[in-house]
PDB file of C-alpha atoms in Angstrom:
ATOM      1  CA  UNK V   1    -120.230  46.697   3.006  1.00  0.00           C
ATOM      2  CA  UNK V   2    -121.635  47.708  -0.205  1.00  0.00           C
ATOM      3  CA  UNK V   3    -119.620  47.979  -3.382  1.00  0.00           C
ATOM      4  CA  UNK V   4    -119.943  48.157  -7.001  1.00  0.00           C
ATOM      5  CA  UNK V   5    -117.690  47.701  -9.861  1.00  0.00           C
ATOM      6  CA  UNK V   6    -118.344  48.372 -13.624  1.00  0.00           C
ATOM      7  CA  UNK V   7    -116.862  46.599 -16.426  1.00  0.00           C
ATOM      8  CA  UNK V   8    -116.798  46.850 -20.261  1.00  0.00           C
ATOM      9  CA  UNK V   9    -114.760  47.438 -23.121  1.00  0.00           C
ATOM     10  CA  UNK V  10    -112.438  50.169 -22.811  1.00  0.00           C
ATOM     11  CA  UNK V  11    -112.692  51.232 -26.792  1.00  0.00           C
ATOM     12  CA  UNK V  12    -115.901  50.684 -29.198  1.00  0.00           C
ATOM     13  CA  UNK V  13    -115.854  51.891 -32.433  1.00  0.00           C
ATOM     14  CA  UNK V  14    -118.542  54.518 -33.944  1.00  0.00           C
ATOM     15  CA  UNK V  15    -121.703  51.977 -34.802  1.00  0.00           C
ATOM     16  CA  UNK V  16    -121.029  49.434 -32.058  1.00  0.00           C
ATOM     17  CA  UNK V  17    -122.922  48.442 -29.783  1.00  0.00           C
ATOM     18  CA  UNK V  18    -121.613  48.968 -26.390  1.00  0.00           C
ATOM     19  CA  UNK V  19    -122.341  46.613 -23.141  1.00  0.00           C
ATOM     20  CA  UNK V  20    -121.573  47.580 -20.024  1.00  0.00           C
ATOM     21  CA  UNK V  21    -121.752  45.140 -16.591  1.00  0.00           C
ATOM     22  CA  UNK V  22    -122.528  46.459 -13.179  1.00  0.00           C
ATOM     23  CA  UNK V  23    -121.544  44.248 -10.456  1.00  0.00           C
ATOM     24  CA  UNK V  24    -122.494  44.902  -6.908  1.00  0.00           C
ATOM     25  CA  UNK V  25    -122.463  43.285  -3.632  1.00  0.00           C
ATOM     26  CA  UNK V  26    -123.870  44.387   0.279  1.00  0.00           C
ATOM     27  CA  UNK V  27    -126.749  44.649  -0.654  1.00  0.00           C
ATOM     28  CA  UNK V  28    -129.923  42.720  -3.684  1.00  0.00           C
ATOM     29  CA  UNK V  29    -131.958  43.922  -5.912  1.00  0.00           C
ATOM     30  CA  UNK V  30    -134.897  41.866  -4.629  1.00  0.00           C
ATOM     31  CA  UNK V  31    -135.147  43.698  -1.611  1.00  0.00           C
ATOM     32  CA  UNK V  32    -137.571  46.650  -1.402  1.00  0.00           C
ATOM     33  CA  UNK V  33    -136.905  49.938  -1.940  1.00  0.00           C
ATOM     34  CA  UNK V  34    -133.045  48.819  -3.743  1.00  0.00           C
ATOM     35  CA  UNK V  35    -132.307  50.406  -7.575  1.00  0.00           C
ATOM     36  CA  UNK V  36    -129.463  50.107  -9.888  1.00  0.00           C
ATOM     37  CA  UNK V  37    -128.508  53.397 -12.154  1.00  0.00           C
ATOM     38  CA  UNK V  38    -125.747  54.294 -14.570  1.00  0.00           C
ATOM     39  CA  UNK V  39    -124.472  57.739 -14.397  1.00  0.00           C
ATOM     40  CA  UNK V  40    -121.585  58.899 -17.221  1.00  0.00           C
ATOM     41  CA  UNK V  41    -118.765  61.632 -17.419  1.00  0.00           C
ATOM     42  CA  UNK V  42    -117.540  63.105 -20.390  1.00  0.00           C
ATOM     43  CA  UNK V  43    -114.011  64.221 -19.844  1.00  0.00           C
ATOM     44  CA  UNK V  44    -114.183  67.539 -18.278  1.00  0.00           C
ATOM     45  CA  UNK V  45    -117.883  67.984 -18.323  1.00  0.00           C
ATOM     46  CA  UNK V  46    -120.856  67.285 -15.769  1.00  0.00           C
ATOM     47  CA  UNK V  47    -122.425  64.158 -14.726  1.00  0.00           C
ATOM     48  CA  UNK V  48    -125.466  62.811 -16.644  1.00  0.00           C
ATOM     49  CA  UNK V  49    -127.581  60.683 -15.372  1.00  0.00           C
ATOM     50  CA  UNK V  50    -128.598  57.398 -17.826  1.00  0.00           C
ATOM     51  CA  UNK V  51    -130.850  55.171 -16.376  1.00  0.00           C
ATOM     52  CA  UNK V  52    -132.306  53.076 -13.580  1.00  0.00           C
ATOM     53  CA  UNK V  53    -133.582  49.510 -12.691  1.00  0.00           C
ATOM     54  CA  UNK V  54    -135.633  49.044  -9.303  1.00  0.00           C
ATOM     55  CA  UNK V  55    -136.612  45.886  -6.913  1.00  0.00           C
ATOM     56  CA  UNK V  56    -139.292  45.354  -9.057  1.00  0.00           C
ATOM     57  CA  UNK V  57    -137.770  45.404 -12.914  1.00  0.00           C
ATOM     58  CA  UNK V  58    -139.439  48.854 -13.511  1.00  0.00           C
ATOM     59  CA  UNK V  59    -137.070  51.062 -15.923  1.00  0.00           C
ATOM     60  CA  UNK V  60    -136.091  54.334 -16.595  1.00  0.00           C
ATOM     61  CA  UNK V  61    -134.145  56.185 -18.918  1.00  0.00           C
ATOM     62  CA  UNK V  62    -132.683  60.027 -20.031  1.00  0.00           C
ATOM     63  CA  UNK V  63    -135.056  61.279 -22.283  1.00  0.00           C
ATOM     64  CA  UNK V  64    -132.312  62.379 -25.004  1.00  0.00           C
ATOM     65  CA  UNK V  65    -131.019  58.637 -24.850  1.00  0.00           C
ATOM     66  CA  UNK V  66    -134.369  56.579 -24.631  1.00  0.00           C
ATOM     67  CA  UNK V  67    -134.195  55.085 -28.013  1.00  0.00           C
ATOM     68  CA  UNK V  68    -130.664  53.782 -27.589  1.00  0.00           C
ATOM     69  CA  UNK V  69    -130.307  52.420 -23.732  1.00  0.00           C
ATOM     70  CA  UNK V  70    -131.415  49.138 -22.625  1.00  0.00           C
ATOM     71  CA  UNK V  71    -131.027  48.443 -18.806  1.00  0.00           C
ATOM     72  CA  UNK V  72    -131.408  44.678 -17.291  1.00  0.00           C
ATOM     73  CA  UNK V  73    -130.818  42.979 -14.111  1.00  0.00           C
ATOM     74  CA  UNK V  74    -129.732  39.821 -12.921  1.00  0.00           C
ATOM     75  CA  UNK V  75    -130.315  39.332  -9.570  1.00  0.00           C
ATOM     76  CA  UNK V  76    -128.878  36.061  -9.129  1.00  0.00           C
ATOM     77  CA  UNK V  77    -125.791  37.312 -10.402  1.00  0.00           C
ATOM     78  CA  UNK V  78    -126.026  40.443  -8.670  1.00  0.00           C
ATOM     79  CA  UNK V  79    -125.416  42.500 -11.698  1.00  0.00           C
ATOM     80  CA  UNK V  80    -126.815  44.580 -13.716  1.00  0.00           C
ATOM     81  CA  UNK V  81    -126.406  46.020 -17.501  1.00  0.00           C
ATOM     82  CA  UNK V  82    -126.684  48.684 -19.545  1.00  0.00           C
ATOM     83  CA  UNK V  83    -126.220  48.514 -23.636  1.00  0.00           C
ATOM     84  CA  UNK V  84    -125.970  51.526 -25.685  1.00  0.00           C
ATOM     85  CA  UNK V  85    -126.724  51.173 -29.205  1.00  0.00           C
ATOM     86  CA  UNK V  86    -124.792  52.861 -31.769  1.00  0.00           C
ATOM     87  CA  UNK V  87    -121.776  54.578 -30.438  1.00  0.00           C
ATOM     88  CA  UNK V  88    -120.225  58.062 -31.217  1.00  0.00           C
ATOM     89  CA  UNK V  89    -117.514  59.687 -30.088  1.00  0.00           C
ATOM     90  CA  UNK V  90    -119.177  62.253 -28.022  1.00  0.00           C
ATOM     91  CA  UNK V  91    -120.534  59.437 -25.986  1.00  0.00           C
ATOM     92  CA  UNK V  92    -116.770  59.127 -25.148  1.00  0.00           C
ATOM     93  CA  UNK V  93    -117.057  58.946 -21.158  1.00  0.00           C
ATOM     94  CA  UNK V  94    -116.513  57.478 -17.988  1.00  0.00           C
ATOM     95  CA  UNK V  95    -119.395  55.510 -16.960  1.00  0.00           C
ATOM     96  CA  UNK V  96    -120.501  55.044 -13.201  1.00  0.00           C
ATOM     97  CA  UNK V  97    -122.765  52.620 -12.234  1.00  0.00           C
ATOM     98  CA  UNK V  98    -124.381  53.686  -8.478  1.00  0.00           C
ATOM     99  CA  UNK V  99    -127.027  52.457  -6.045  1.00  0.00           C
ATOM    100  CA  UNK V 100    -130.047  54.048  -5.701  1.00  0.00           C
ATOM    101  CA  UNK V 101    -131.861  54.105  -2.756  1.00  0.00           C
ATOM    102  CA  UNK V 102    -135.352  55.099  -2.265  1.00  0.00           C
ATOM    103  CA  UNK V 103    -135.602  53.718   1.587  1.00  0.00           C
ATOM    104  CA  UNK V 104    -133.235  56.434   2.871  1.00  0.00           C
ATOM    105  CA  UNK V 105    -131.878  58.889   1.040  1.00  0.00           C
ATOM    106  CA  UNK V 106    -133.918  58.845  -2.834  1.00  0.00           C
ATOM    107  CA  UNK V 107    -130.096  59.259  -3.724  1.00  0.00           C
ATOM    108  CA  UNK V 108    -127.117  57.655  -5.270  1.00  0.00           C
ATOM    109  CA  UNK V 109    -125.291  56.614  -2.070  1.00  0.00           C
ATOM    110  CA  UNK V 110    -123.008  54.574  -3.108  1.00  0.00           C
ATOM    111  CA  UNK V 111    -120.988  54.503  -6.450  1.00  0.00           C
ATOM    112  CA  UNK V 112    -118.603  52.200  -8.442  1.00  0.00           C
ATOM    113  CA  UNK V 113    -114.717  53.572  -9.418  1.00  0.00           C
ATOM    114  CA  UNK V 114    -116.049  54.298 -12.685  1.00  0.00           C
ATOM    115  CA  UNK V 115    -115.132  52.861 -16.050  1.00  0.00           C
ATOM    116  CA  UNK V 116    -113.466  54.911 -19.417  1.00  0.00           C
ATOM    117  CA  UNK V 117    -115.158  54.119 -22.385  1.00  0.00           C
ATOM    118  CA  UNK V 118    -113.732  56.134 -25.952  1.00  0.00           C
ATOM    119  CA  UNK V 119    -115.295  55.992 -29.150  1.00  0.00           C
ATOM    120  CA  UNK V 120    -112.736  55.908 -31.814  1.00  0.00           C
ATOM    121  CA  UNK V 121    -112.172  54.109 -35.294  1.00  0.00           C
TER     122      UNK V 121
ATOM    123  CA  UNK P   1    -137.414  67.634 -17.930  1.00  0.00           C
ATOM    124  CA  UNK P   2    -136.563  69.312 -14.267  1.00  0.00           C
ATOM    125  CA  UNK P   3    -133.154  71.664 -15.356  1.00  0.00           C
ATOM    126  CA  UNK P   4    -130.989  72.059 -12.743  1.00  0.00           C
ATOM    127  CA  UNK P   5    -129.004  75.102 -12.806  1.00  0.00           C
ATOM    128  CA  UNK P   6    -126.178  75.612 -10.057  1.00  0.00           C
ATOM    129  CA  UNK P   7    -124.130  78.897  -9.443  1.00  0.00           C
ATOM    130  CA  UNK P   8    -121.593  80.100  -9.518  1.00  0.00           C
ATOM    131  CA  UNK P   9    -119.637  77.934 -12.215  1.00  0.00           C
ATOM    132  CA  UNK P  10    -116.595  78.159 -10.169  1.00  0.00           C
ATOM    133  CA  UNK P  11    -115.342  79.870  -7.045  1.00  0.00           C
ATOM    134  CA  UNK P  12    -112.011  80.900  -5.394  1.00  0.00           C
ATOM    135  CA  UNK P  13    -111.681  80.258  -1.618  1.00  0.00           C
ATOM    136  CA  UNK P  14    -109.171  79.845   1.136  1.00  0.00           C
ATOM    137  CA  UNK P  15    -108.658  77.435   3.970  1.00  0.00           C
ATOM    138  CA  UNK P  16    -111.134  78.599   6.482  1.00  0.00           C
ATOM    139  CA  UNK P  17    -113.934  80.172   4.167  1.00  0.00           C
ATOM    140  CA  UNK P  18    -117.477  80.168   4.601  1.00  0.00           C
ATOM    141  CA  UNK P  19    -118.506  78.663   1.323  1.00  0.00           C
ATOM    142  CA  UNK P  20    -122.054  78.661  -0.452  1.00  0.00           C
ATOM    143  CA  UNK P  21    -123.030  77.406  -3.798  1.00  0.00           C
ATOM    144  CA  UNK P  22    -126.615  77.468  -4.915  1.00  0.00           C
ATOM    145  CA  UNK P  23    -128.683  75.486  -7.299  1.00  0.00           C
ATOM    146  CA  UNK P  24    -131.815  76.308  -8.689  1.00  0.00           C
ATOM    147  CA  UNK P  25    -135.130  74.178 -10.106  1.00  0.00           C
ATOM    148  CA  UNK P  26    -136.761  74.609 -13.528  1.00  0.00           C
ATOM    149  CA  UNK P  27    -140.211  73.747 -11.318  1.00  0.00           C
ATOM    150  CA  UNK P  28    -140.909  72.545  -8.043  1.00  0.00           C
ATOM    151  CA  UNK P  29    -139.490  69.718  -6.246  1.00  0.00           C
ATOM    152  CA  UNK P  30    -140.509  69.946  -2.768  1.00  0.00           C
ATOM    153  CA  UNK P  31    -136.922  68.805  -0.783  1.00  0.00           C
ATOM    154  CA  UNK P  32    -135.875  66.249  -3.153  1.00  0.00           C
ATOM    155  CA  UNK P  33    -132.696  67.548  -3.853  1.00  0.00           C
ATOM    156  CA  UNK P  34    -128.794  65.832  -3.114  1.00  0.00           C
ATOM    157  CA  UNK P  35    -125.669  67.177  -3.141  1.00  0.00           C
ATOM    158  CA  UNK P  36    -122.216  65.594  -4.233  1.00  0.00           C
ATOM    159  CA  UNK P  37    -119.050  66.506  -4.545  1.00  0.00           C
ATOM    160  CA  UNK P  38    -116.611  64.932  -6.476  1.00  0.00           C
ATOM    161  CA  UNK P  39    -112.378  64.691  -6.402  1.00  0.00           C
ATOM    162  CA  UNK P  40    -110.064  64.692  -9.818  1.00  0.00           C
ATOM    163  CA  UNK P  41    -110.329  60.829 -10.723  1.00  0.00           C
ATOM    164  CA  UNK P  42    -113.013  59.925  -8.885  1.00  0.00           C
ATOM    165  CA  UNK P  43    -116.420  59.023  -7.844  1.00  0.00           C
ATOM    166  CA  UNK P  44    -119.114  61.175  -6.642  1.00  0.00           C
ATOM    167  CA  UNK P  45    -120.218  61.332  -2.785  1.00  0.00           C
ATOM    168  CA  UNK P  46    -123.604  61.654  -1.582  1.00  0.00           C
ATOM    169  CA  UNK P  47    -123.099  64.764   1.248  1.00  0.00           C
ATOM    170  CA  UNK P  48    -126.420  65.952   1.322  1.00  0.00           C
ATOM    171  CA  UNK P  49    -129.336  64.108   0.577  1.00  0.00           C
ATOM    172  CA  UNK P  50    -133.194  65.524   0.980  1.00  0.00           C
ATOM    173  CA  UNK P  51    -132.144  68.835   0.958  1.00  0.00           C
ATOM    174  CA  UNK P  52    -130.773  68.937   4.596  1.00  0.00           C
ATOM    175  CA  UNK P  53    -129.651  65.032   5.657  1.00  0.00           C
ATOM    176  CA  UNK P  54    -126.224  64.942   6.437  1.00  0.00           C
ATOM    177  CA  UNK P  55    -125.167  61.345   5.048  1.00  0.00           C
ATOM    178  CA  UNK P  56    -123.433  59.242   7.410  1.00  0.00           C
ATOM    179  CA  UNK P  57    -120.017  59.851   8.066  1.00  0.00           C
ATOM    180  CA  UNK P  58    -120.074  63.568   6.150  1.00  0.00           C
ATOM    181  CA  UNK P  59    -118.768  66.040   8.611  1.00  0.00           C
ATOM    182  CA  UNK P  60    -120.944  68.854  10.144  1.00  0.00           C
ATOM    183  CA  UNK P  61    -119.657  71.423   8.426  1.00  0.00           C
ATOM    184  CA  UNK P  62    -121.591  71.096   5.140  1.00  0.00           C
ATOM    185  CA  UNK P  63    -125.287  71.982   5.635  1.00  0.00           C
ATOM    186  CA  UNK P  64    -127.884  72.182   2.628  1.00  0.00           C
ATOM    187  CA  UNK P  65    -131.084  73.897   3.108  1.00  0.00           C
ATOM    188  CA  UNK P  66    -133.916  75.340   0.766  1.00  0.00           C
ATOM    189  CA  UNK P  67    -137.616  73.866  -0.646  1.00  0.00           C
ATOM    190  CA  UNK P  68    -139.557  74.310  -3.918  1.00  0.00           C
ATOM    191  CA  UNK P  69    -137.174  75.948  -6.668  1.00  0.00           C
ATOM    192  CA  UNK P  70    -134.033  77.470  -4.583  1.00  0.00           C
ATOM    193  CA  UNK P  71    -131.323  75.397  -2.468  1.00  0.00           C
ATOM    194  CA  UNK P  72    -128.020  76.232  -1.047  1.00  0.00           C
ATOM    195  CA  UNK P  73    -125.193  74.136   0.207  1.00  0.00           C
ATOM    196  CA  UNK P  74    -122.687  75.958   2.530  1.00  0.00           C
ATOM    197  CA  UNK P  75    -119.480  75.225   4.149  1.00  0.00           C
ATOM    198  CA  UNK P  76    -118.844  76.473   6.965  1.00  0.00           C
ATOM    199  CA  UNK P  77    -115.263  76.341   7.541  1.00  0.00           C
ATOM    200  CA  UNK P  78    -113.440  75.087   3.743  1.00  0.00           C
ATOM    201  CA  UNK P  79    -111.048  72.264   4.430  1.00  0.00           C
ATOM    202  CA  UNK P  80    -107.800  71.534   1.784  1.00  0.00           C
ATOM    203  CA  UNK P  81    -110.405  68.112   2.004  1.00  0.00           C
ATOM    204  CA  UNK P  82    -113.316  70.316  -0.151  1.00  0.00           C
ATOM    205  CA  UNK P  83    -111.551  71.721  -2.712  1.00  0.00           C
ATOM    206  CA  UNK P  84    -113.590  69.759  -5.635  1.00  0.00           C
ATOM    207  CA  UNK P  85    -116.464  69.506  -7.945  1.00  0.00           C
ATOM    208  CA  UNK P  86    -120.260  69.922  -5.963  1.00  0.00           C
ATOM    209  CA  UNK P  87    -123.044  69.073  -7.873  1.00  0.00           C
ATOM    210  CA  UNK P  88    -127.126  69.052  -7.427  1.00  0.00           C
ATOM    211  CA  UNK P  89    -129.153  66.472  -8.100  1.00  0.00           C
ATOM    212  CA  UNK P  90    -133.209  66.667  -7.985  1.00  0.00           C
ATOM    213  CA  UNK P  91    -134.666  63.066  -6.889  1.00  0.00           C
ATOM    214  CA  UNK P  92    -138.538  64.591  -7.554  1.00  0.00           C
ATOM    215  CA  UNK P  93    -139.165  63.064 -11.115  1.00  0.00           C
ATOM    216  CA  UNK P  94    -137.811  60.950 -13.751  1.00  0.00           C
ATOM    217  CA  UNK P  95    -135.397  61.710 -15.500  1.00  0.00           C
ATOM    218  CA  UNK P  96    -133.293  62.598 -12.480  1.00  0.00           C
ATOM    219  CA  UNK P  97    -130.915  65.329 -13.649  1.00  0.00           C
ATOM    220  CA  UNK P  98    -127.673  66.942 -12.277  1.00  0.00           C
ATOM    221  CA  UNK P  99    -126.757  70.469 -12.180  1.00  0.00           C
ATOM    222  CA  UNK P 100    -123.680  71.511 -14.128  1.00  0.00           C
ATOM    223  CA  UNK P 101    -121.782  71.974 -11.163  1.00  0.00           C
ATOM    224  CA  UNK P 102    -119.576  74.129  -9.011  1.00  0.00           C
ATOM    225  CA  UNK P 103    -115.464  74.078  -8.707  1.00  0.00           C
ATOM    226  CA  UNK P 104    -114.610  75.340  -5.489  1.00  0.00           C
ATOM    227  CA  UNK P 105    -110.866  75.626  -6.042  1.00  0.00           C
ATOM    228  CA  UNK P 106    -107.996  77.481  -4.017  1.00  0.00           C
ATOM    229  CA  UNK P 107    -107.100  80.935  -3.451  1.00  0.00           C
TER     230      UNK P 107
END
């Protein structure tokens, strides 16, 4: 059974750095063919995709948000992380962390609960 | 980056409608497009994934088709179950984008 769960701070202020911890289990991130994204949510808006980790450490990231993300993997711990440098308040949002599989489907097949992040002084 | 562009924005339908949203490719990406839908409060779910794949345990009644630029996803039958958020998602480059999505709500 796969699952993920992503946890974090619920409130950063504007400047902060914030950290975010995806931690999954059913399936590793040394096997073939298995990725790692992070997907947010503004509140009431559409999803927008972040970034992504593969099997093999390769990374990728939004374009508008390059500069800012950093995404890492432990695979020992089965998690993985994504910090995002110098919060605002429009990056107020609930942040997903899914799996990605490129096997299958080359889709986001299975997705954590989701966790609220707000930007506020 | 590939701009995904869904339509309508929203729609009004009853229990029983035949449903279809579309969604639309800035440039080519063969059949690597996915459809989601997603309930108030939570997570997205993978329906549709390579333009056509029903993912396992989705029922029949959702079918996605198209190539290249243009892709639809139709209901067949609307269940109170579908009333949600559906959103596109191309798989062809990076940075994978989403459309903007579609509200299918009640009539």
């Amino acid at each position: 059974q796969v699952t993920l769960r992503e946890s974090g701070p619920a409130l950063v202020k504007p400047t902060q750095t914030l950290t975010l911890t995806c931690t999954f289990s059913g399936f590793s991130l040394s096997t073939s063919a298995m990725c790692v994204s992070w997907i947010r949510q503004p509140p009431g808006k559409a999803l927008e995709w972040l970034a992504l980790i593969d099997w093999d450490d390769d990374k990728w990231y939004t374009t508008s948000l390059k500069t800012r993300l950093t995404i890492s993997k432990d695979t020992s711990k089965n998690q993985v992380v994504l910090t995002m440098t110098n919060m605002d308040p429009v990056d107020t949002a609930t942040y997903y962390c899914a799996r990605y599989n490129t096997l299958e489907t080359w889709a986001f097949d299975y997705w954590g609960q989701g966790t609220l992040v707000t930007v506020s002084s | 980056d590939i701009q995904m562009t869904q339509s309508p924005s929203s729609l009004s339908a009853s229990v029983g409608d035949r449903v279809t949203i579309t969604c639309r490719a800035s440039q080519t990406i063969n059949t690597y497009l996915n459809w989601y839908h997603q309930k108030p409060g939570k997570a997205p779910k993978l329906l549709i994934y390579a333009a056509s794949s029903l993912q396992s345990g989705v029922p029949s009644r959702f079918r996605g088709s198209g190539s290249g630029t243009d892709f639809t996803l139709t209901i067949t039958s609307l269940q109170p179950e579908d009333f949600a958020t559906y959103y596109c998602q191309q798989s062809y480059t990076y940075p994978r984008t989403f459309g903007q999505g579609t509200k299918v709500e009640i009539k």
